[in-house]
């Protein structure tokens, strides 16, 4: 809740109707002591003090909330800047070889939840290629709620997914779980994915700011859109401008689905930020027969891409088989997604 | 949390690993005393007692949770029955004159948030008709969070909306806020809308069960899908089988939008229930330029209809002008919705 | 989201860094056209426009959010006034005979969830009296999620609770579910309770503003504290100044308990408002053995009273037996509550 | 959502009323194929299949949910075991020198949010000692939402807090943000704290399972109690049995406070688990004058300890000054906490 403004900071301090003239004056003095210009707006009942300035140091708006006579403090400046569309109005397009994420084409990323064997990824890669995917997904390190779950194949799995992707002309996206894995992963993947549970693993984000490789940043289960953009800001501030945002469902009181897929986050993020926005309906829904409606909805709402779990033998999957599409389902879905994309002037990118 | 089973009830009682044999026996006795058949499943570490039976009386599963040795109790039966697809597998189609809600056509309901004057509804009715709507919406009684807000025109407003609808061949949907308003409203409207804040106004629901007029039941801001279906059950149990469910956004930690539009509720409700499901993207989003993406998404996800706010002069609207579409926006949106509906084998109903 | 300011209204309009000088000027013009005084605060990167004024009409802050060049609008004024501590700094004490709610004594209200028979309330009344309660609670009309649950005894039940209370020198609090029940209930109860599901039943609130009888207003399951105070404002604005606020748990993602008991709401409400604040740990927790810790916590946090379910034979209760305390439990709890109250300079009111 | 049962697993599969006899038989076959014993409970309307067994492999209950005729699947076994009170009924007491956490004494941990300088911790240490604290808290690595915030002093800060603690006979608790910091931190701290954002940083948890040093595990902002216990299970399963659970507020729709302090989590966790439970009211509330009521409530609800931010000059604090208590406030609070602890048969541990 503290911010170091690299740029400009606006804040409003609402005084209580009972505040004395001396209390108002003290707050103005405190505001100016922090290097702001103060603007008083005196109503008949109460006073509001605006503060604006370029501040090189740091402070916490709540510091004013504890001063005598203050009713509340409202921060008006967004805490993120590099991620904001106000500061970069044109869309960011992340270009990886021939694949452009954030342009007119809607990008399909598909593959198994977890890499289970060389045979498995080799079987799935041509299926997702045939369905129009340009990027192969698959996890080598799995963050599991329970310590008794399968934890992934590690580097060996990355070798298999890279081989399978190369054979079929696909790119690779895979999750990095810990900063120590980054150098090794750079040898295998085209996009480094940050999982929802790591969205605020700030050490990891800082290190990702220093690499020259696109990052797919998933929204945390209980992260606001502003917090997602602040996490993107960590990466951008380090010098890496290729950040792809991903909506994957949030946690709410409703437990009929695994998560609540926040469809409106897609158009709202595209207003707040210039970064591409993709959606992960598989994790949001958690059960196969709801993935297709959610995927269609995401494209209709303006998503720049989708990341979908597909398995050739979901009943034997080591992870999340129940939410993986069958090969024939992804073929059918892909056709529908292209048709919906065309309604809003886009296509599924081939 | 109590249920009177008209049909069959299943429940599982999980005993603690420390439960003594006597405690297990006592629970079995208690279960049978309530008229259930008990099934013991003895593991090496703990015992689970299943209970199944037709019970004419009433009871609360928590009554077993307080017995010695019980770890937890899980209710397996859905608390609703008439609303359940298990008990009525085929879709319910609500037919009103030529308009069918829940059939292959996607129904568009549109109009102002609030009826403000005869001139206003007469100006808006032909616009929404031209956009393909078959039902005119507009509120005469408004539930307002603040007592200082405009509270609606009442019966006079209903007279105006009925006139305007008749002139343009439209049906009318409007909100009933209190059970005392029902008889009067039956003289004006084709569909009685129950607002989100009234979803658990059980006296109102009971009275709506006794009328022969379709009810559009909005999901409460913090209602689970199961609770929405239990509220529908109140109406169905009274004898009124024409209930239309409506997703309109839920309250979550995210406040960047007015509500979180729970897009997945649409396909999930259609699995749980045979009732038609429509969506209200205007209230879910709360700001005009996000309504169209959410409306497209709802149709892509399988909604049977949409209810959308439209205003000819939104900047002068007495209520929710900021979330009302402009006439040219609804025209454009309507074309897109029809195109998306066709992708999944439906059309916008004319 | 609309407000008619009876008093003064403050709002801040944050312009986008890309806003042109003409867009800024247009917003200032629009603000002044609505009768506000505008204050410009021009930073190097962006402009913030403050608006303050006494406005007799109505408007919606979102109307400015849709103007070209506007990034966002922040309302600074609270939407409630009569309920606000800013406008009435001294505590409101609701006095009913010898019982004062909101004074130094912590008031205990206790009794069964539902009135089941004359015998039942007559058995419970002396028990709660002995435990130090001054007010007898019991429901005659029950809002039930399922239509198949027991719906209450109605007026007959009120007659029994009144008799039992009078015999033991207790006051009566009971829930009013519908505006049509108010006149009848005035014949039996000392405090009219509004349940969580009715917190935004605005017709009911308006009618309660016109009676001369204290109202215990429960927080809705998903209501913010501001919304609770706006609902109180409906009653206060009608002329009834005896409103008692009640925290009873909110709905969150956590389902291990029935609701999440928002303990901090107690001190926060007492800062926002001058109205007394009581807590209902029975509904918040939903299971007997957690009620006592929550009740102790509420008194430690500064609650002015507690409303607790007690049953002499909870295993036979028709409603919520599992969350009702046993007679010996309320006796013990009452002693602990008095001891905790004394730590913060209060006592349990006798 | 997958579980490898080290022990026993119970699950119930509810069949649809429309399920055919063949579908029921197929599910029974599938259950047995996974190594479970199946128990059929045939009602007149529908069938429930129970499954119990010791399974050495892995599986996901959702795999059964996608089978034809299945309505839903309910897992009855808790996914954690070592953390469960069912498997270890007696309380775990974490003993560090003379300090026992989880015994009859309520332990006070206090100190600054962030270590800012040698002078600062040396000034604060005697103040918290005088207030009855036995453990000094202070952050050297800070997880900050914004990249532009102060990120902590690192190892230098740990040296200062160790020195100050030793001089005043206090223990040290400080947050570890990344697995790479563990070996260094073992040289300075008595308790390794895992922050809310890292509660599901599984690589970190695994490494903490291998050290011989108590871990204070904070509940994630949107973590259920079950997930908190699963994260504890990661540490316990590695061999480290000294885990202290910490409630610090969850994220809900209510934003009047920084977080919603889930007071009931304290008694509920103590029922679910044998591990000690402490509370962090500073982060839960986020503003100084609400910390004391929440701290009193936590002790009244049965917390085994409190971790509270204190600063000698909060207006100059580099982090969270607004939520830090003043020295005179912690002195007063400490007396109240001891008095409340005595009401429930405990004391503040000296």
mmCIF file of C-alpha atoms in Angstrom, chain A residues 98-309:
data_model
loop_
_atom_site.group_PDB
_atom_site.id
_atom_site.type_symbol
_atom_site.label_atom_id
_atom_site.label_comp_id
_atom_site.label_asym_id
_atom_site.label_seq_id
_atom_site.Cartn_x
_atom_site.Cartn_y
_atom_site.Cartn_z
ATOM 1 C CA UNK A 98 5.401 -15.887 -37.121
ATOM 2 C CA UNK A 99 3.004 -15.873 -34.215
ATOM 3 C CA UNK A 100 1.627 -12.508 -33.094
ATOM 4 C CA UNK A 101 -0.261 -12.286 -29.807
ATOM 5 C CA UNK A 102 -2.343 -9.148 -29.472
ATOM 6 C CA UNK A 103 -2.845 -8.555 -33.183
ATOM 7 C CA UNK A 104 -5.959 -9.303 -35.239
ATOM 8 C CA UNK A 105 -5.471 -13.063 -35.064
ATOM 9 C CA UNK A 106 -6.801 -14.982 -32.072
ATOM 10 C CA UNK A 107 -4.068 -17.392 -30.952
ATOM 11 C CA UNK A 108 -4.825 -20.939 -29.817
ATOM 12 C CA UNK A 109 -2.481 -22.574 -27.288
ATOM 13 C CA UNK A 110 -3.341 -26.164 -26.482
ATOM 14 C CA UNK A 111 -1.897 -29.323 -25.044
ATOM 15 C CA UNK A 112 -1.901 -31.513 -21.973
ATOM 16 C CA UNK A 113 -2.068 -30.230 -18.418
ATOM 17 C CA UNK A 114 1.108 -32.116 -17.612
ATOM 18 C CA UNK A 115 3.798 -33.672 -19.754
ATOM 19 C CA UNK A 116 3.585 -37.348 -18.860
ATOM 20 C CA UNK A 117 5.877 -39.053 -21.391
ATOM 21 C CA UNK A 118 7.520 -38.554 -24.787
ATOM 22 C CA UNK A 119 4.783 -40.672 -26.349
ATOM 23 C CA UNK A 120 2.054 -38.564 -24.818
ATOM 24 C CA UNK A 121 3.253 -35.183 -26.124
ATOM 25 C CA UNK A 122 4.105 -36.686 -29.502
ATOM 26 C CA UNK A 123 0.561 -37.996 -29.746
ATOM 27 C CA UNK A 124 -1.066 -34.728 -28.729
ATOM 28 C CA UNK A 125 1.087 -32.273 -30.710
ATOM 29 C CA UNK A 126 -0.253 -33.179 -34.196
ATOM 30 C CA UNK A 127 -3.825 -33.154 -32.846
ATOM 31 C CA UNK A 128 -3.606 -29.592 -31.567
ATOM 32 C CA UNK A 129 -1.732 -28.520 -34.713
ATOM 33 C CA UNK A 130 -4.586 -29.925 -36.794
ATOM 34 C CA UNK A 131 -7.042 -27.991 -34.641
ATOM 35 C CA UNK A 132 -5.331 -24.722 -35.529
ATOM 36 C CA UNK A 133 -3.174 -24.240 -32.452
ATOM 37 C CA UNK A 134 0.162 -22.498 -32.985
ATOM 38 C CA UNK A 135 1.498 -22.974 -29.470
ATOM 39 C CA UNK A 136 1.843 -26.237 -27.532
ATOM 40 C CA UNK A 137 1.241 -26.087 -23.794
ATOM 41 C CA UNK A 138 2.287 -28.614 -21.151
ATOM 42 C CA UNK A 139 3.553 -28.454 -17.578
ATOM 43 C CA UNK A 140 6.842 -29.884 -16.398
ATOM 44 C CA UNK A 141 6.612 -28.447 -12.876
ATOM 45 C CA UNK A 142 3.200 -28.594 -11.244
ATOM 46 C CA UNK A 143 2.084 -26.527 -8.266
ATOM 47 C CA UNK A 144 -0.162 -28.983 -6.393
ATOM 48 C CA UNK A 145 -2.346 -28.134 -3.450
ATOM 49 C CA UNK A 146 -1.582 -31.511 -1.915
ATOM 50 C CA UNK A 147 1.939 -32.829 -1.323
ATOM 51 C CA UNK A 148 0.664 -36.271 -2.295
ATOM 52 C CA UNK A 149 -0.031 -35.325 -5.933
ATOM 53 C CA UNK A 150 2.133 -35.892 -9.020
ATOM 54 C CA UNK A 151 4.643 -33.040 -9.131
ATOM 55 C CA UNK A 152 5.735 -33.147 -12.781
ATOM 56 C CA UNK A 153 8.552 -34.588 -14.933
ATOM 57 C CA UNK A 154 10.876 -31.587 -14.697
ATOM 58 C CA UNK A 155 13.529 -30.941 -17.356
ATOM 59 C CA UNK A 156 13.007 -34.302 -19.003
ATOM 60 C CA UNK A 157 9.446 -33.266 -19.779
ATOM 61 C CA UNK A 158 10.605 -30.000 -21.283
ATOM 62 C CA UNK A 159 12.887 -31.909 -23.644
ATOM 63 C CA UNK A 160 9.955 -33.974 -24.875
ATOM 64 C CA UNK A 161 7.630 -31.025 -25.419
ATOM 65 C CA UNK A 162 10.348 -29.094 -27.279
ATOM 66 C CA UNK A 163 10.979 -32.072 -29.601
ATOM 67 C CA UNK A 164 7.273 -32.567 -30.267
ATOM 68 C CA UNK A 165 6.703 -28.862 -30.901
ATOM 69 C CA UNK A 166 9.643 -28.614 -33.293
ATOM 70 C CA UNK A 167 8.488 -31.629 -35.256
ATOM 71 C CA UNK A 168 5.087 -30.036 -35.835
ATOM 72 C CA UNK A 169 6.046 -26.395 -36.212
ATOM 73 C CA UNK A 170 4.634 -25.254 -32.892
ATOM 74 C CA UNK A 171 5.901 -22.893 -30.206
ATOM 75 C CA UNK A 172 6.097 -23.981 -26.545
ATOM 76 C CA UNK A 173 4.615 -22.396 -23.405
ATOM 77 C CA UNK A 174 5.306 -23.954 -19.997
ATOM 78 C CA UNK A 175 5.134 -22.870 -16.378
ATOM 79 C CA UNK A 176 8.134 -21.686 -14.403
ATOM 80 C CA UNK A 177 7.540 -22.272 -10.698
ATOM 81 C CA UNK A 178 10.703 -20.905 -9.160
ATOM 82 C CA UNK A 179 13.322 -18.314 -10.098
ATOM 83 C CA UNK A 180 16.053 -20.956 -9.984
ATOM 84 C CA UNK A 181 14.412 -22.753 -12.932
ATOM 85 C CA UNK A 182 14.580 -19.796 -15.330
ATOM 86 C CA UNK A 183 18.021 -20.325 -16.944
ATOM 87 C CA UNK A 184 17.313 -23.983 -17.637
ATOM 88 C CA UNK A 185 13.840 -23.267 -19.008
ATOM 89 C CA UNK A 186 15.163 -20.683 -21.454
ATOM 90 C CA UNK A 187 16.738 -23.629 -23.281
ATOM 91 C CA UNK A 188 13.330 -25.154 -24.003
ATOM 92 C CA UNK A 189 10.400 -22.762 -24.051
ATOM 93 C CA UNK A 190 9.223 -19.817 -26.146
ATOM 94 C CA UNK A 191 6.910 -18.386 -23.494
ATOM 95 C CA UNK A 192 7.462 -18.601 -19.733
ATOM 96 C CA UNK A 193 4.171 -19.028 -17.928
ATOM 97 C CA UNK A 194 3.660 -17.704 -14.389
ATOM 98 C CA UNK A 195 0.918 -19.593 -12.594
ATOM 99 C CA UNK A 196 -1.883 -18.037 -10.591
ATOM 100 C CA UNK A 197 -0.277 -19.013 -7.265
ATOM 101 C CA UNK A 198 2.934 -17.231 -8.267
ATOM 102 C CA UNK A 199 1.379 -13.998 -9.529
ATOM 103 C CA UNK A 200 2.779 -12.251 -6.462
ATOM 104 C CA UNK A 201 6.030 -14.187 -6.184
ATOM 105 C CA UNK A 202 7.898 -10.934 -6.563
ATOM 106 C CA UNK A 203 11.383 -12.416 -6.673
ATOM 107 C CA UNK A 204 10.334 -14.530 -9.616
ATOM 108 C CA UNK A 205 8.730 -11.535 -11.360
ATOM 109 C CA UNK A 206 11.863 -9.437 -10.928
ATOM 110 C CA UNK A 207 14.006 -12.138 -12.498
ATOM 111 C CA UNK A 208 11.565 -12.476 -15.405
ATOM 112 C CA UNK A 209 11.957 -8.746 -15.993
ATOM 113 C CA UNK A 210 15.575 -9.361 -16.882
ATOM 114 C CA UNK A 211 15.124 -12.093 -19.497
ATOM 115 C CA UNK A 212 14.398 -11.638 -23.177
ATOM 116 C CA UNK A 213 11.515 -14.058 -23.451
ATOM 117 C CA UNK A 214 7.761 -13.406 -23.416
ATOM 118 C CA UNK A 215 5.940 -14.081 -20.151
ATOM 119 C CA UNK A 216 2.354 -15.305 -19.868
ATOM 120 C CA UNK A 217 1.182 -13.984 -16.483
ATOM 121 C CA UNK A 218 -1.881 -15.659 -15.000
ATOM 122 C CA UNK A 219 -4.164 -13.717 -12.718
ATOM 123 C CA UNK A 220 -4.094 -14.907 -9.114
ATOM 124 C CA UNK A 221 -7.193 -16.582 -7.784
ATOM 125 C CA UNK A 222 -8.046 -13.575 -5.660
ATOM 126 C CA UNK A 223 -6.128 -10.854 -7.456
ATOM 127 C CA UNK A 224 -7.834 -7.676 -8.569
ATOM 128 C CA UNK A 225 -7.174 -6.489 -12.097
ATOM 129 C CA UNK A 226 -5.095 -3.683 -10.624
ATOM 130 C CA UNK A 227 -2.918 -6.176 -8.778
ATOM 131 C CA UNK A 228 -2.480 -8.211 -11.966
ATOM 132 C CA UNK A 229 -1.247 -5.058 -13.698
ATOM 133 C CA UNK A 230 1.078 -4.275 -10.778
ATOM 134 C CA UNK A 231 2.588 -7.734 -11.140
ATOM 135 C CA UNK A 232 2.985 -7.080 -14.881
ATOM 136 C CA UNK A 233 4.643 -3.804 -13.901
ATOM 137 C CA UNK A 234 7.347 -5.738 -12.003
ATOM 138 C CA UNK A 235 8.274 -7.531 -15.237
ATOM 139 C CA UNK A 236 7.968 -4.466 -17.454
ATOM 140 C CA UNK A 237 9.979 -2.327 -15.038
ATOM 141 C CA UNK A 238 12.838 -4.821 -15.325
ATOM 142 C CA UNK A 239 13.016 -4.221 -19.061
ATOM 143 C CA UNK A 240 10.977 -7.114 -20.456
ATOM 144 C CA UNK A 241 8.109 -5.612 -22.428
ATOM 145 C CA UNK A 242 6.581 -8.867 -23.719
ATOM 146 C CA UNK A 243 3.958 -9.629 -21.091
ATOM 147 C CA UNK A 244 0.734 -11.479 -21.926
ATOM 148 C CA UNK A 245 -2.060 -11.263 -19.328
ATOM 149 C CA UNK A 246 -4.247 -14.300 -18.676
ATOM 150 C CA UNK A 247 -7.684 -14.526 -17.065
ATOM 151 C CA UNK A 248 -8.175 -18.001 -15.538
ATOM 152 C CA UNK A 249 -11.033 -17.621 -13.084
ATOM 153 C CA UNK A 250 -11.279 -16.125 -9.643
ATOM 154 C CA UNK A 251 -12.378 -17.487 -6.314
ATOM 155 C CA UNK A 252 -15.833 -16.456 -5.163
ATOM 156 C CA UNK A 253 -18.565 -17.808 -2.896
ATOM 157 C CA UNK A 254 -19.891 -19.927 -5.794
ATOM 158 C CA UNK A 255 -18.409 -23.394 -5.700
ATOM 159 C CA UNK A 256 -20.527 -25.092 -8.373
ATOM 160 C CA UNK A 257 -17.580 -24.526 -10.708
ATOM 161 C CA UNK A 258 -13.910 -24.799 -9.827
ATOM 162 C CA UNK A 259 -13.530 -21.011 -10.207
ATOM 163 C CA UNK A 260 -15.665 -18.133 -11.438
ATOM 164 C CA UNK A 261 -14.560 -17.260 -14.963
ATOM 165 C CA UNK A 262 -14.446 -13.456 -14.981
ATOM 166 C CA UNK A 263 -15.356 -12.894 -18.620
ATOM 167 C CA UNK A 264 -15.611 -9.118 -18.248
ATOM 168 C CA UNK A 265 -11.981 -8.980 -17.162
ATOM 169 C CA UNK A 266 -11.115 -9.392 -20.841
ATOM 170 C CA UNK A 267 -12.611 -6.127 -22.172
ATOM 171 C CA UNK A 268 -11.857 -4.273 -18.924
ATOM 172 C CA UNK A 269 -8.159 -5.232 -18.986
ATOM 173 C CA UNK A 270 -7.960 -4.161 -22.607
ATOM 174 C CA UNK A 271 -9.224 -0.727 -21.552
ATOM 175 C CA UNK A 272 -6.861 -0.448 -18.579
ATOM 176 C CA UNK A 273 -3.797 -1.779 -20.370
ATOM 177 C CA UNK A 274 -2.187 -2.119 -23.800
ATOM 178 C CA UNK A 275 -1.012 -5.670 -23.100
ATOM 179 C CA UNK A 276 -2.529 -8.712 -24.859
ATOM 180 C CA UNK A 277 -5.143 -10.642 -22.875
ATOM 181 C CA UNK A 278 -5.724 -14.385 -23.217
ATOM 182 C CA UNK A 279 -8.073 -16.703 -21.333
ATOM 183 C CA UNK A 280 -7.718 -20.130 -19.769
ATOM 184 C CA UNK A 281 -11.205 -21.657 -19.688
ATOM 185 C CA UNK A 282 -9.927 -25.109 -18.656
ATOM 186 C CA UNK A 283 -8.755 -24.037 -15.210
ATOM 187 C CA UNK A 284 -11.625 -21.634 -14.795
ATOM 188 C CA UNK A 285 -14.271 -24.286 -15.327
ATOM 189 C CA UNK A 286 -12.538 -27.471 -14.256
ATOM 190 C CA UNK A 287 -14.859 -29.822 -16.085
ATOM 191 C CA UNK A 288 -14.697 -30.735 -19.747
ATOM 192 C CA UNK A 289 -18.207 -30.063 -21.013
ATOM 193 C CA UNK A 290 -18.170 -26.457 -19.777
ATOM 194 C CA UNK A 291 -14.857 -25.550 -21.408
ATOM 195 C CA UNK A 292 -16.256 -25.066 -24.919
ATOM 196 C CA UNK A 293 -19.008 -22.565 -23.956
ATOM 197 C CA UNK A 294 -16.499 -20.590 -21.895
ATOM 198 C CA UNK A 295 -13.941 -20.618 -24.717
ATOM 199 C CA UNK A 296 -16.532 -19.344 -27.209
ATOM 200 C CA UNK A 297 -17.540 -16.647 -24.746
ATOM 201 C CA UNK A 298 -13.938 -15.515 -24.302
ATOM 202 C CA UNK A 299 -13.457 -15.013 -28.036
ATOM 203 C CA UNK A 300 -16.817 -13.225 -28.271
ATOM 204 C CA UNK A 301 -15.665 -10.925 -25.453
ATOM 205 C CA UNK A 302 -12.460 -10.019 -27.275
ATOM 206 C CA UNK A 303 -9.736 -12.331 -25.982
ATOM 207 C CA UNK A 304 -6.485 -12.295 -27.969
ATOM 208 C CA UNK A 305 -5.944 -15.976 -27.394
ATOM 209 C CA UNK A 306 -6.935 -19.085 -25.500
ATOM 210 C CA UNK A 307 -4.963 -21.677 -23.601
ATOM 211 C CA UNK A 308 -6.817 -24.979 -23.477
ATOM 212 C CA UNK A 309 -6.075 -28.392 -22.088
#
